[in-house]
């Protein structure tokens, strides 16, 4: 039950079925658990999940694309953050359609490397109390948000799995615990009945007992950390997962709310970039570290991230840039990466192995419970207490080694104990590698594997036959012993088979490439391939035809699937009568291989019938096999991106011109602030952007003063977050730029304190002068209570003599309360003049602007801001997914730019720091069949020539896709802009 301090909330609404040994929260029996795993609607389930933030893919039609790719890799769940500042919906309907459970993580604080950790910006300046405590005003601030989450979530509870309350937080001091208790009370007083959980950002034993304790404890673990500079240098695996779990909550399932699936990347010229992160956390990492997690007996696992996406607009916190690719298995542009096949091999194994969902941790090779011939190998034994199926998970004893290790293993089976392999030289770990050796492993309706040192990709039943698909490395031997039934018709080359006492021992010799048939009878089909070939296979589920509950959910509506090899992606499959309909994506010609029920006579691909290669199919299997050549249309190779030309230009910094009026700007006259970091110096006025509702992107300040001949300089302390910048003018004269800094998370400077000297002739003596400050601001910090209230703005202002008169401030039109663009949201725009006028929006008339190429930079090599706008047309036929990116020059220059595509701020190029210069933009923001508007706000930070270039690049062409992607790019309107 949920442990709280309020006794009235402990009263169970429902009784847990007697004699089951299950635990629940007293509010529902649809989600129960024991020390092994979750029990959902009476079925034991291994939750195999990947993190996906819908707010980082602001095209809802493409959520289906990600969910299909998640499901195709064998995952049965996603974990989803809700972003309080954006109030994004979660993909409940799409997830139900695909058959994916959702673990909902609404916060209010989510971290996720987002601005203010997801907390709405207005809270950071309007709430005086400490955030994420039991402070009264903070309590009032999150009420509407949480009630909204409850309202939206309740209809999808059974398919979502339940919310995680807040995120990555300590249970002490008491104010933290009281805050969690208050959040729990809000859910318990609602119609949310699924269990509540939280994630502990390290082994801190938080939220297991005491005030604020949750139903299910979750742990975060990122064993490689977040610096990808040396992607071939590993940190060792964590060896105490199991012992830690046993010490803190042994009676409960073992849940990893976040396990490393990639890494964030930082600003700076030495930042490694996400390609290196994809190497550091690549397929070998997934193989060794994920299986090490399995060996700790974890049965609810979420990999962070599976799809990272884009931190567009003001989404990112100061430590990261626009791309949130994260080195994930699914890239930011939605392409499948080199990491994806390994996750798919793991996912299909888990889906095929229900005995693995309930296992006891028996011991390992250092504790005497497992015996190996070579101490360089480390093996952990998990065993199902009901079926006695055993899973020996092997890795290198020194997990960072690249040495090849060969060993033999003593196993316990239903026919006795013996050493395996029995016929080959040993089990080989090829450097950084893990393997699972199974014993007494069931597949199909009645078949058994006595043991196998080959890896299991698929085990199940297809068309009445028991089917097993094994794989192994082509450079080493592997071996399996299993009961083979029926009369074999095909046996592949490279296989040695010896039968004894009804059990066949099969040896797979080195050198096997591609798919071979080991056994093909009316009762069984056994296949084997090399590891890479196994990664090209899919096992799409066949949904139940009857209108059953959870028709698309594995274990619930269906247990039927097929095998499909070859295509880039298989999205879904249906069988109607004798026709098998496959839907998916192609980017090249491939051989299609299908194992299906033998009553399938016709196969279609994306609705088009395919001609079978009968001879090839008969060499694979006599029944249920289908082989053909799939070839995409010639259109796949015919796309050429349009050139970005005919740029129109206008100055976007009229604020420094003589006669500019800031009469309609907001007076910056506050003398108090609820932000805990006070000004350093000045006259008592507080110049923090959020205090005036300007929390996002670029903010401008104008300080008025009268000058005399003794006025020589001004001191300004400016806070903008790591990698920020602020350029200062007096009247129309450039003074200097203050630079924040970040060099791959080192030398971070988020605040400056500089003296700006007034050049001769820049001041108007005995007249009004104006200091103009243009700064990036309000990408707020995260993690600590005070950091979400960072003092973005001017923390100190002082003339060498005299005082400032009026200060004015301007950010986005309407601030965070009355911002104009309700579709793109509060984080999309800032305070540049061009933004305030809507120059970035499609439909704004630039015909009167001058023609000036972007590569020419600003006129006269001045420091300032200019807007460049052009349009281009796309004409991409339906049925194609064509990922595209906008690519800037990759040269260090003193400029920053904001990239807008059809009104969406899809990138911030910081040329003096880097590393990002390529910005993916999705269909739906891009109009595949129409005119697209691209705008670049170019900020030259020094009075020197800058020469940015921008090209549109096609990253790939895939025939297929999800189709039906709608654009939602509201055009320019004069309302509120003029």
Short mmCIF file of N, CA and C in Angstrom, two decimals, residues 535-607:
data_model
loop_
_atom_site.label_atom_id
_atom_site.label_comp_id
_atom_site.label_asym_id
_atom_site.label_seq_id
_atom_site.Cartn_x
_atom_site.Cartn_y
_atom_site.Cartn_z
N UNK A 535 20.06 -9.13 -36.74
CA UNK A 535 19.64 -7.75 -36.53
C UNK A 535 18.80 -7.18 -37.64
N UNK A 536 18.76 -7.85 -38.79
CA UNK A 536 17.93 -7.38 -39.91
C UNK A 536 16.53 -8.00 -39.88
N UNK A 537 16.26 -8.87 -38.91
CA UNK A 537 14.95 -9.52 -38.83
C UNK A 537 14.03 -8.77 -37.89
N UNK A 538 12.76 -8.88 -38.21
CA UNK A 538 11.67 -8.28 -37.43
C UNK A 538 10.68 -9.38 -37.07
N UNK A 539 9.94 -9.13 -36.03
CA UNK A 539 8.90 -10.08 -35.66
C UNK A 539 7.62 -9.32 -35.33
N UNK A 540 6.97 -8.79 -36.36
CA UNK A 540 5.75 -8.01 -36.13
C UNK A 540 4.63 -8.88 -35.57
N UNK A 541 3.88 -8.29 -34.66
CA UNK A 541 2.77 -9.01 -34.04
C UNK A 541 1.55 -8.98 -34.95
N UNK A 542 0.78 -10.03 -34.86
CA UNK A 542 -0.49 -10.11 -35.59
C UNK A 542 -1.60 -9.82 -34.59
N UNK A 543 -2.23 -8.66 -34.70
CA UNK A 543 -3.26 -8.29 -33.74
C UNK A 543 -4.45 -9.21 -33.85
N UNK A 544 -5.15 -9.33 -32.74
CA UNK A 544 -6.35 -10.17 -32.71
C UNK A 544 -7.41 -9.59 -33.64
N UNK A 545 -8.05 -10.45 -34.40
CA UNK A 545 -9.10 -9.99 -35.31
C UNK A 545 -10.38 -9.67 -34.56
N UNK A 546 -10.63 -10.39 -33.50
CA UNK A 546 -11.84 -10.15 -32.73
C UNK A 546 -11.70 -8.85 -31.95
N UNK A 547 -12.81 -8.20 -31.65
CA UNK A 547 -12.75 -6.94 -30.89
C UNK A 547 -12.48 -7.19 -29.41
N UNK A 548 -11.32 -7.79 -29.12
CA UNK A 548 -10.97 -8.08 -27.74
C UNK A 548 -10.28 -6.88 -27.11
N UNK A 549 -10.32 -6.84 -25.79
CA UNK A 549 -9.62 -5.77 -25.08
C UNK A 549 -8.12 -5.91 -25.28
N UNK A 550 -7.45 -4.80 -25.50
CA UNK A 550 -6.00 -4.79 -25.71
C UNK A 550 -5.58 -5.66 -26.90
N UNK A 551 -6.32 -5.54 -27.99
CA UNK A 551 -6.07 -6.39 -29.15
C UNK A 551 -4.65 -6.23 -29.69
N UNK A 552 -4.05 -5.06 -29.48
CA UNK A 552 -2.72 -4.80 -30.04
C UNK A 552 -1.59 -5.01 -29.03
N UNK A 553 -1.91 -5.53 -27.85
CA UNK A 553 -0.90 -5.69 -26.81
C UNK A 553 -0.44 -7.14 -26.72
N UNK A 554 0.87 -7.33 -26.81
CA UNK A 554 1.45 -8.66 -26.67
C UNK A 554 1.12 -9.21 -25.28
N UNK A 555 0.80 -10.49 -25.22
CA UNK A 555 0.36 -11.23 -24.04
C UNK A 555 -1.12 -11.02 -23.74
N UNK A 556 -1.73 -9.95 -24.21
CA UNK A 556 -3.08 -9.63 -23.81
C UNK A 556 -4.06 -9.86 -24.95
N UNK A 557 -3.88 -9.13 -26.05
CA UNK A 557 -4.76 -9.33 -27.18
C UNK A 557 -4.22 -10.33 -28.17
N UNK A 558 -2.90 -10.55 -28.14
CA UNK A 558 -2.29 -11.42 -29.13
C UNK A 558 -1.02 -12.05 -28.58
N UNK A 559 -0.75 -13.27 -29.06
CA UNK A 559 0.54 -13.91 -28.86
C UNK A 559 1.06 -14.43 -30.20
N UNK A 560 0.55 -13.86 -31.28
CA UNK A 560 0.90 -14.33 -32.62
C UNK A 560 1.83 -13.33 -33.29
N UNK A 561 2.86 -13.86 -33.92
CA UNK A 561 3.77 -13.01 -34.68
C UNK A 561 4.38 -13.84 -35.80
N UNK A 562 5.10 -13.18 -36.68
CA UNK A 562 5.80 -13.84 -37.76
C UNK A 562 7.24 -13.33 -37.77
N UNK A 563 8.05 -13.85 -38.68
CA UNK A 563 9.41 -13.37 -38.87
C UNK A 563 9.54 -12.76 -40.25
N UNK A 564 10.15 -11.59 -40.30
CA UNK A 564 10.36 -10.90 -41.56
C UNK A 564 11.79 -10.37 -41.58
N UNK A 565 12.54 -10.74 -42.60
CA UNK A 565 13.91 -10.29 -42.71
C UNK A 565 14.13 -9.43 -43.93
N UNK A 566 15.00 -8.42 -43.80
CA UNK A 566 15.42 -7.66 -44.96
C UNK A 566 15.10 -6.19 -44.95
N UNK A 567 13.84 -5.78 -44.81
CA UNK A 567 13.50 -4.36 -44.96
C UNK A 567 14.15 -3.48 -43.90
N UNK A 568 14.29 -2.20 -44.24
CA UNK A 568 14.79 -1.22 -43.29
C UNK A 568 13.92 -1.18 -42.04
N UNK A 569 12.60 -1.27 -42.21
CA UNK A 569 11.67 -1.23 -41.09
C UNK A 569 10.39 -1.95 -41.47
N UNK A 570 9.88 -2.77 -40.56
CA UNK A 570 8.54 -3.35 -40.70
C UNK A 570 7.69 -2.73 -39.61
N UNK A 571 6.69 -1.96 -40.03
CA UNK A 571 5.88 -1.20 -39.08
C UNK A 571 4.74 -2.03 -38.51
N UNK A 572 4.01 -2.71 -39.35
CA UNK A 572 2.88 -3.52 -38.87
C UNK A 572 2.52 -4.57 -39.91
N UNK A 573 1.73 -5.52 -39.46
CA UNK A 573 1.39 -6.67 -40.28
C UNK A 573 -0.03 -7.11 -39.97
N UNK A 574 -0.75 -7.51 -40.99
CA UNK A 574 -2.08 -8.10 -40.80
C UNK A 574 -2.21 -9.32 -41.70
N UNK A 575 -3.03 -10.25 -41.27
CA UNK A 575 -3.37 -11.41 -42.09
C UNK A 575 -4.87 -11.42 -42.28
N UNK A 576 -5.28 -11.35 -43.52
CA UNK A 576 -6.70 -11.41 -43.87
C UNK A 576 -6.89 -12.54 -44.86
N UNK A 577 -7.57 -13.58 -44.40
CA UNK A 577 -7.71 -14.75 -45.25
C UNK A 577 -6.35 -15.38 -45.50
N UNK A 578 -5.97 -15.49 -46.75
CA UNK A 578 -4.67 -16.06 -47.11
C UNK A 578 -3.65 -15.00 -47.50
N UNK A 579 -3.96 -13.72 -47.21
CA UNK A 579 -3.07 -12.63 -47.60
C UNK A 579 -2.38 -12.03 -46.39
N UNK A 580 -1.07 -12.00 -46.48
CA UNK A 580 -0.24 -11.34 -45.46
C UNK A 580 0.12 -9.96 -45.98
N UNK A 581 -0.28 -8.93 -45.25
CA UNK A 581 -0.01 -7.55 -45.65
C UNK A 581 1.07 -6.98 -44.74
N UNK A 582 2.20 -6.66 -45.35
CA UNK A 582 3.32 -6.06 -44.62
C UNK A 582 3.37 -4.57 -44.94
N UNK A 583 3.60 -3.76 -43.90
CA UNK A 583 3.78 -2.33 -44.09
C UNK A 583 5.10 -1.92 -43.46
N UNK A 584 5.86 -1.14 -44.21
CA UNK A 584 7.15 -0.73 -43.68
C UNK A 584 7.86 0.23 -44.60
N UNK A 585 9.17 0.36 -44.37
CA UNK A 585 9.98 1.32 -45.10
C UNK A 585 11.13 0.62 -45.82
N UNK A 586 11.46 1.14 -46.99
CA UNK A 586 12.62 0.69 -47.76
C UNK A 586 13.49 1.88 -48.10
N UNK A 587 14.80 1.68 -48.08
CA UNK A 587 15.72 2.68 -48.61
C UNK A 587 16.69 2.08 -49.61
N UNK A 588 16.54 0.77 -49.85
CA UNK A 588 17.40 0.10 -50.81
C UNK A 588 16.77 -1.23 -51.17
N UNK A 589 17.30 -1.85 -52.21
CA UNK A 589 16.81 -3.17 -52.61
C UNK A 589 17.28 -4.21 -51.60
N UNK A 590 16.40 -5.11 -51.22
CA UNK A 590 16.73 -6.14 -50.24
C UNK A 590 16.04 -7.44 -50.62
N UNK A 591 16.55 -8.51 -50.06
CA UNK A 591 15.83 -9.79 -50.14
C UNK A 591 14.87 -9.87 -48.97
N UNK A 592 13.62 -10.05 -49.27
CA UNK A 592 12.59 -10.21 -48.25
C UNK A 592 12.46 -11.69 -47.90
N UNK A 593 12.57 -11.98 -46.62
CA UNK A 593 12.41 -13.34 -46.13
C UNK A 593 11.30 -13.36 -45.10
N UNK A 594 10.33 -14.23 -45.27
CA UNK A 594 9.18 -14.28 -44.38
C UNK A 594 8.96 -15.71 -43.90
N UNK A 595 8.74 -15.85 -42.61
CA UNK A 595 8.25 -17.10 -42.02
C UNK A 595 6.88 -16.79 -41.46
N UNK A 596 5.85 -17.40 -42.05
CA UNK A 596 4.46 -17.09 -41.70
C UNK A 596 3.66 -18.38 -41.61
N UNK A 597 2.42 -18.32 -41.18
CA UNK A 597 1.57 -19.52 -41.21
C UNK A 597 1.50 -20.07 -42.63
N UNK A 598 1.39 -21.39 -42.74
CA UNK A 598 1.47 -22.01 -44.06
C UNK A 598 0.21 -21.80 -44.89
N UNK A 599 -0.84 -21.22 -44.30
CA UNK A 599 -2.03 -20.92 -45.11
C UNK A 599 -1.93 -19.56 -45.79
N UNK A 600 -0.81 -18.84 -45.56
CA UNK A 600 -0.58 -17.60 -46.28
C UNK A 600 -0.15 -17.92 -47.71
N UNK A 601 -0.86 -17.41 -48.68
CA UNK A 601 -0.56 -17.68 -50.08
C UNK A 601 -0.09 -16.44 -50.84
N UNK A 602 -0.44 -15.26 -50.32
CA UNK A 602 -0.10 -14.01 -50.98
C UNK A 602 0.51 -13.06 -49.97
N UNK A 603 1.55 -12.36 -50.40
CA UNK A 603 2.20 -11.37 -49.55
C UNK A 603 2.19 -10.04 -50.28
N UNK A 604 1.79 -8.98 -49.56
CA UNK A 604 1.85 -7.63 -50.12
C UNK A 604 2.80 -6.79 -49.29
N UNK A 605 3.41 -5.82 -49.97
CA UNK A 605 4.28 -4.85 -49.30
C UNK A 605 3.71 -3.47 -49.56
N UNK A 606 3.29 -2.81 -48.49
CA UNK A 606 2.64 -1.50 -48.61
C UNK A 606 1.53 -1.52 -49.65
N UNK A 607 0.77 -2.63 -49.63
CA UNK A 607 -0.40 -2.75 -50.49
C UNK A 607 -0.15 -3.32 -51.86
#
